PDB file of C-alpha atoms in Angstrom:
ATOM      1  CA  UNK K   1    -106.091-141.585 -10.566  1.00  0.00           C
ATOM      2  CA  UNK K   2    -108.579-143.620 -12.605  1.00  0.00           C
ATOM      3  CA  UNK K   3    -112.170-143.750 -11.449  1.00  0.00           C
ATOM      4  CA  UNK K   4    -112.924-147.035  -9.705  1.00  0.00           C
ATOM      5  CA  UNK K   5    -116.214-147.762  -8.046  1.00  0.00           C
ATOM      6  CA  UNK K   6    -115.654-149.319  -4.662  1.00  0.00           C
ATOM      7  CA  UNK K   7    -119.266-149.337  -3.875  1.00  0.00           C
ATOM      8  CA  UNK K   8    -122.200-151.132  -5.260  1.00  0.00           C
ATOM      9  CA  UNK K   9    -122.501-154.768  -4.556  1.00  0.00           C
ATOM     10  CA  UNK K  10    -123.675-157.232  -7.177  1.00  0.00           C
ATOM     11  CA  UNK K  11    -126.674-159.487  -6.565  1.00  0.00           C
ATOM     12  CA  UNK K  12    -124.458-161.883  -4.520  1.00  0.00           C
ATOM     13  CA  UNK K  13    -123.343-158.998  -2.321  1.00  0.00           C
ATOM     14  CA  UNK K  14    -119.822-158.933  -3.742  1.00  0.00           C
ATOM     15  CA  UNK K  15    -117.882-155.693  -3.980  1.00  0.00           C
ATOM     16  CA  UNK K  16    -115.110-154.956  -6.473  1.00  0.00           C
ATOM     17  CA  UNK K  17    -112.646-155.857  -3.700  1.00  0.00           C
ATOM     18  CA  UNK K  18    -114.190-159.325  -3.413  1.00  0.00           C
ATOM     19  CA  UNK K  19    -113.803-159.862  -7.166  1.00  0.00           C
ATOM     20  CA  UNK K  20    -110.237-158.555  -7.266  1.00  0.00           C
ATOM     21  CA  UNK K  21    -109.198-160.729  -4.289  1.00  0.00           C
ATOM     22  CA  UNK K  22    -110.842-163.825  -5.768  1.00  0.00           C
ATOM     23  CA  UNK K  23    -109.227-163.432  -9.178  1.00  0.00           C
ATOM     24  CA  UNK K  24    -105.784-162.397  -7.928  1.00  0.00           C
ATOM     25  CA  UNK K  25    -105.722-158.880  -9.382  1.00  0.00           C
ATOM     26  CA  UNK K  26    -102.976-157.375  -7.187  1.00  0.00           C
ATOM     27  CA  UNK K  27    -103.012-153.883  -8.668  1.00  0.00           C
ATOM     28  CA  UNK K  28    -106.773-153.558  -8.274  1.00  0.00           C
ATOM     29  CA  UNK K  29    -106.679-154.884  -4.697  1.00  0.00           C
ATOM     30  CA  UNK K  30    -103.938-152.372  -3.882  1.00  0.00           C
ATOM     31  CA  UNK K  31    -105.875-149.520  -5.494  1.00  0.00           C
ATOM     32  CA  UNK K  32    -109.103-150.395  -3.709  1.00  0.00           C
ATOM     33  CA  UNK K  33    -107.404-150.793  -0.334  1.00  0.00           C
ATOM     34  CA  UNK K  34    -105.876-147.335  -0.716  1.00  0.00           C
ATOM     35  CA  UNK K  35    -109.369-145.807  -0.746  1.00  0.00           C
ATOM     36  CA  UNK K  36    -111.036-144.714   2.449  1.00  0.00           C
ATOM     37  CA  UNK K  37    -114.491-145.719   1.190  1.00  0.00           C
ATOM     38  CA  UNK K  38    -113.601-149.400   0.775  1.00  0.00           C
ATOM     39  CA  UNK K  39    -114.514-151.736   3.622  1.00  0.00           C
ATOM     40  CA  UNK K  40    -111.995-154.609   3.681  1.00  0.00           C
ATOM     41  CA  UNK K  41    -114.380-156.569   5.924  1.00  0.00           C
ATOM     42  CA  UNK K  42    -117.456-156.207   3.702  1.00  0.00           C
ATOM     43  CA  UNK K  43    -119.555-159.376   3.625  1.00  0.00           C
ATOM     44  CA  UNK K  44    -121.419-160.984   0.756  1.00  0.00           C
ATOM     45  CA  UNK K  45    -124.947-162.306   1.121  1.00  0.00           C
ATOM     46  CA  UNK K  46    -123.412-165.601   2.349  1.00  0.00           C
ATOM     47  CA  UNK K  47    -121.096-163.842   4.799  1.00  0.00           C
ATOM     48  CA  UNK K  48    -117.869-164.133   2.786  1.00  0.00           C
ATOM     49  CA  UNK K  49    -115.279-161.356   3.106  1.00  0.00           C
ATOM     50  CA  UNK K  50    -112.529-160.398   0.655  1.00  0.00           C
ATOM     51  CA  UNK K  51    -110.098-162.279   2.933  1.00  0.00           C
ATOM     52  CA  UNK K  52    -112.186-165.440   2.580  1.00  0.00           C
ATOM     53  CA  UNK K  53    -112.166-164.980  -1.202  1.00  0.00           C
ATOM     54  CA  UNK K  54    -108.396-164.461  -1.169  1.00  0.00           C
ATOM     55  CA  UNK K  55    -107.941-167.848   0.521  1.00  0.00           C
ATOM     56  CA  UNK K  56    -109.216-169.383  -2.727  1.00  0.00           C
ATOM     57  CA  UNK K  57    -106.704-167.644  -4.986  1.00  0.00           C
ATOM     58  CA  UNK K  58    -103.952-167.113  -2.426  1.00  0.00           C
ATOM     59  CA  UNK K  59    -102.551-164.284  -4.491  1.00  0.00           C
ATOM     60  CA  UNK K  60    -103.602-161.202  -2.532  1.00  0.00           C
ATOM     61  CA  UNK K  61    -103.772-162.555   0.964  1.00  0.00           C
ATOM     62  CA  UNK K  62    -100.596-160.836   2.195  1.00  0.00           C
ATOM     63  CA  UNK K  63    -101.971-157.454   1.178  1.00  0.00           C
ATOM     64  CA  UNK K  64    -105.233-158.088   3.013  1.00  0.00           C
ATOM     65  CA  UNK K  65    -103.509-159.465   6.112  1.00  0.00           C
ATOM     66  CA  UNK K  66    -101.421-156.294   6.364  1.00  0.00           C
ATOM     67  CA  UNK K  67    -104.489-154.119   6.967  1.00  0.00           C
ATOM     68  CA  UNK K  68    -104.790-152.927  10.556  1.00  0.00           C
ATOM     69  CA  UNK K  69    -108.547-153.354  10.853  1.00  0.00           C
ATOM     70  CA  UNK K  70    -108.797-156.692   9.018  1.00  0.00           C
ATOM     71  CA  UNK K  71    -111.101-159.175  10.734  1.00  0.00           C
ATOM     72  CA  UNK K  72    -109.077-162.399  10.656  1.00  0.00           C
ATOM     73  CA  UNK K  73    -111.922-164.583  11.901  1.00  0.00           C
ATOM     74  CA  UNK K  74    -115.111-163.623  10.066  1.00  0.00           C
ATOM     75  CA  UNK K  75    -117.614-166.445   9.875  1.00  0.00           C
ATOM     76  CA  UNK K  76    -119.666-167.126   6.775  1.00  0.00           C
ATOM     77  CA  UNK K  77    -123.075-168.769   6.558  1.00  0.00           C
ATOM     78  CA  UNK K  78    -121.566-172.193   7.339  1.00  0.00           C
ATOM     79  CA  UNK K  79    -119.555-170.809  10.291  1.00  0.00           C
ATOM     80  CA  UNK K  80    -116.382-171.278   8.251  1.00  0.00           C
ATOM     81  CA  UNK K  81    -113.514-168.847   8.765  1.00  0.00           C
ATOM     82  CA  UNK K  82    -110.694-168.082   6.313  1.00  0.00           C
ATOM     83  CA  UNK K  83    -108.398-170.565   8.053  1.00  0.00           C
ATOM     84  CA  UNK K  84    -111.013-173.341   7.794  1.00  0.00           C
ATOM     85  CA  UNK K  85    -111.482-172.501   4.110  1.00  0.00           C
ATOM     86  CA  UNK K  86    -107.730-172.569   3.502  1.00  0.00           C
ATOM     87  CA  UNK K  87    -107.452-175.971   5.185  1.00  0.00           C
ATOM     88  CA  UNK K  88    -110.330-177.381   3.138  1.00  0.00           C
ATOM     89  CA  UNK K  89    -108.865-176.140  -0.124  1.00  0.00           C
ATOM     90  CA  UNK K  90    -105.406-177.498   0.701  1.00  0.00           C
ATOM     91  CA  UNK K  91    -103.876-174.037   0.319  1.00  0.00           C
ATOM     92  CA  UNK K  92    -100.622-174.729   2.144  1.00  0.00           C
ATOM     93  CA  UNK K  93     -99.106-171.271   1.566  1.00  0.00           C
ATOM     94  CA  UNK K  94    -102.285-169.471   2.634  1.00  0.00           C
ATOM     95  CA  UNK K  95    -102.701-171.721   5.663  1.00  0.00           C
ATOM     96  CA  UNK K  96     -99.133-170.997   6.760  1.00  0.00           C
ATOM     97  CA  UNK K  97     -99.686-167.234   6.383  1.00  0.00           C
ATOM     98  CA  UNK K  98    -102.879-167.400   8.449  1.00  0.00           C
ATOM     99  CA  UNK K  99    -101.196-169.413  11.200  1.00  0.00           C
ATOM    100  CA  UNK K 100     -98.563-166.667  11.392  1.00  0.00           C
ATOM    101  CA  UNK K 101    -101.228-164.044  12.180  1.00  0.00           C
ATOM    102  CA  UNK K 102    -101.652-163.014  15.782  1.00  0.00           C
ATOM    103  CA  UNK K 103    -105.292-163.426  16.766  1.00  0.00           C
ATOM    104  CA  UNK K 104    -106.248-166.142  14.277  1.00  0.00           C
ATOM    105  CA  UNK K 105    -108.834-168.534  15.722  1.00  0.00           C
ATOM    106  CA  UNK K 106    -107.453-172.058  15.379  1.00  0.00           C
ATOM    107  CA  UNK K 107    -110.362-173.608  17.279  1.00  0.00           C
ATOM    108  CA  UNK K 108    -113.341-172.578  15.152  1.00  0.00           C
ATOM    109  CA  UNK K 109    -115.853-175.356  14.586  1.00  0.00           C
ATOM    110  CA  UNK K 110    -118.234-174.820  11.689  1.00  0.00           C
ATOM    111  CA  UNK K 111    -121.960-175.499  11.829  1.00  0.00           C
ATOM    112  CA  UNK K 112    -121.361-179.029  10.518  1.00  0.00           C
ATOM    113  CA  UNK K 113    -119.080-179.750  13.475  1.00  0.00           C
ATOM    114  CA  UNK K 114    -115.851-179.747  11.468  1.00  0.00           C
ATOM    115  CA  UNK K 115    -112.659-178.600  13.161  1.00  0.00           C
ATOM    116  CA  UNK K 116    -109.554-177.301  11.429  1.00  0.00           C
ATOM    117  CA  UNK K 117    -108.160-180.846  11.356  1.00  0.00           C
ATOM    118  CA  UNK K 118    -111.379-182.249   9.860  1.00  0.00           C
ATOM    119  CA  UNK K 119    -111.161-179.640   7.092  1.00  0.00           C
ATOM    120  CA  UNK K 120    -107.489-180.399   6.433  1.00  0.00           C
ATOM    121  CA  UNK K 121    -108.259-184.123   6.207  1.00  0.00           C
ATOM    122  CA  UNK K 122    -111.125-183.395   3.800  1.00  0.00           C
ATOM    123  CA  UNK K 123    -108.659-181.574   1.531  1.00  0.00           C
ATOM    124  CA  UNK K 124    -106.808-184.847   1.018  1.00  0.00           C
ATOM    125  CA  UNK K 125    -103.526-182.920   1.068  1.00  0.00           C
ATOM    126  CA  UNK K 126    -100.954-184.522   3.332  1.00  0.00           C
ATOM    127  CA  UNK K 127     -98.860-181.346   3.692  1.00  0.00           C
ATOM    128  CA  UNK K 128    -101.945-179.383   4.764  1.00  0.00           C
ATOM    129  CA  UNK K 129    -102.652-181.984   7.460  1.00  0.00           C
ATOM    130  CA  UNK K 130     -99.005-181.811   8.606  1.00  0.00           C
ATOM    131  CA  UNK K 131     -99.218-178.021   8.902  1.00  0.00           C
ATOM    132  CA  UNK K 132    -102.377-178.290  11.023  1.00  0.00           C
ATOM    133  CA  UNK K 133    -100.797-180.980  13.210  1.00  0.00           C
ATOM    134  CA  UNK K 134     -97.631-178.945  13.723  1.00  0.00           C
ATOM    135  CA  UNK K 135     -99.140-175.487  14.194  1.00  0.00           C
ATOM    136  CA  UNK K 136    -102.773-175.953  15.080  1.00  0.00           C
ATOM    137  CA  UNK K 137    -102.627-177.951  18.313  1.00  0.00           C
ATOM    138  CA  UNK K 138    -105.602-180.022  17.155  1.00  0.00           C
ATOM    139  CA  UNK K 139    -107.726-182.429  19.125  1.00  0.00           C
ATOM    140  CA  UNK K 140    -107.131-185.694  17.262  1.00  0.00           C
ATOM    141  CA  UNK K 141    -110.254-187.192  18.819  1.00  0.00           C
ATOM    142  CA  UNK K 142    -112.639-184.329  18.035  1.00  0.00           C
ATOM    143  CA  UNK K 143    -115.935-185.651  16.746  1.00  0.00           C
ATOM    144  CA  UNK K 144    -118.370-183.811  14.564  1.00  0.00           C
ATOM    145  CA  UNK K 145    -122.116-184.395  15.129  1.00  0.00           C
ATOM    146  CA  UNK K 146    -122.030-187.722  13.275  1.00  0.00           C
ATOM    147  CA  UNK K 147    -119.294-188.944  15.606  1.00  0.00           C
ATOM    148  CA  UNK K 148    -116.535-188.968  12.995  1.00  0.00           C
ATOM    149  CA  UNK K 149    -112.996-188.226  14.151  1.00  0.00           C
ATOM    150  CA  UNK K 150    -110.349-187.035  11.660  1.00  0.00           C
ATOM    151  CA  UNK K 151    -108.690-190.475  11.500  1.00  0.00           C
ATOM    152  CA  UNK K 152    -111.937-192.177  10.551  1.00  0.00           C
ATOM    153  CA  UNK K 153    -112.683-189.450   8.025  1.00  0.00           C
ATOM    154  CA  UNK K 154    -109.283-189.960   6.369  1.00  0.00           C
ATOM    155  CA  UNK K 155    -109.812-193.725   6.210  1.00  0.00           C
ATOM    156  CA  UNK K 156    -113.315-193.349   4.822  1.00  0.00           C
ATOM    157  CA  UNK K 157    -112.023-191.063   2.074  1.00  0.00           C
ATOM    158  CA  UNK K 158    -109.152-193.394   1.196  1.00  0.00           C
ATOM    159  CA  UNK K 159    -106.392-190.966   2.218  1.00  0.00           C
ATOM    160  CA  UNK K 160    -103.895-193.667   3.241  1.00  0.00           C
ATOM    161  CA  UNK K 161    -100.936-191.323   3.757  1.00  0.00           C
ATOM    162  CA  UNK K 162    -103.041-189.111   6.021  1.00  0.00           C
ATOM    163  CA  UNK K 163    -104.244-192.148   7.977  1.00  0.00           C
ATOM    164  CA  UNK K 164    -100.602-193.129   8.594  1.00  0.00           C
ATOM    165  CA  UNK K 165     -99.804-189.569   9.590  1.00  0.00           C
ATOM    166  CA  UNK K 166    -102.697-189.428  12.067  1.00  0.00           C
ATOM    167  CA  UNK K 167    -101.894-192.861  13.517  1.00  0.00           C
ATOM    168  CA  UNK K 168     -98.208-192.034  14.052  1.00  0.00           C
ATOM    169  CA  UNK K 169     -97.245-191.021  17.576  1.00  0.00           C
ATOM    170  CA  UNK K 170     -97.930-187.310  17.888  1.00  0.00           C
ATOM    171  CA  UNK K 171     -96.524-186.577  21.316  1.00  0.00           C
ATOM    172  CA  UNK K 172     -95.988-182.919  20.402  1.00  0.00           C
ATOM    173  CA  UNK K 173     -99.749-182.409  19.954  1.00  0.00           C
ATOM    174  CA  UNK K 174    -101.707-181.762  23.066  1.00  0.00           C
ATOM    175  CA  UNK K 175    -105.164-180.863  21.814  1.00  0.00           C
ATOM    176  CA  UNK K 176    -107.427-178.453  23.638  1.00  0.00           C
ATOM    177  CA  UNK K 177    -107.422-180.386  26.899  1.00  0.00           C
ATOM    178  CA  UNK K 178    -103.674-180.005  27.353  1.00  0.00           C
ATOM    179  CA  UNK K 179    -103.179-183.752  27.727  1.00  0.00           C
ATOM    180  CA  UNK K 180    -100.631-185.336  25.469  1.00  0.00           C
ATOM    181  CA  UNK K 181    -102.059-187.478  22.724  1.00  0.00           C
ATOM    182  CA  UNK K 182    -100.565-190.496  21.038  1.00  0.00           C
ATOM    183  CA  UNK K 183    -103.551-191.029  18.760  1.00  0.00           C
ATOM    184  CA  UNK K 184    -104.367-194.248  20.514  1.00  0.00           C
ATOM    185  CA  UNK K 185    -107.797-194.190  18.930  1.00  0.00           C
ATOM    186  CA  UNK K 186    -108.739-197.572  17.586  1.00  0.00           C
ATOM    187  CA  UNK K 187    -109.808-197.731  14.003  1.00  0.00           C
TER     188      UNK K 187
END
């Protein structure tokens, strides 16, 4: 077996596993994960884990999700989790994989007050918003500290298709209160 250093972190706190996950190097991720001295939940100086990095590339996320001791909900310095990062980046495939994981926190709010739906709207990707609406049970009227709800955020950013999607009757979405919502918010 070739010698691979799993250890030292660079000045950002990244391990070789972080780099391999970020750049989609499947063979290196597999090799590193086979080693007992590699921590799959290692955090960078900003709090990012290899799973968080994999949400950017999408390539190695299945391998990381298959690990028994993988922390699915690590928070970084902004209180973002991998699922929030996937929603923000519009990574539909990654988002779907994370929603399929038992124990994924769908209700994380980052330190800027953004919910999963806020992040999906910010992505500008209509399919990402649809996935969050269908699988995330979002609160359509959730406000971040500046009082902005997802509908207003979509309108402000000029995401017309997302505005229509959020204004459409969503009787299958209940939000965290359990009450049915028809997005009757005026905008």
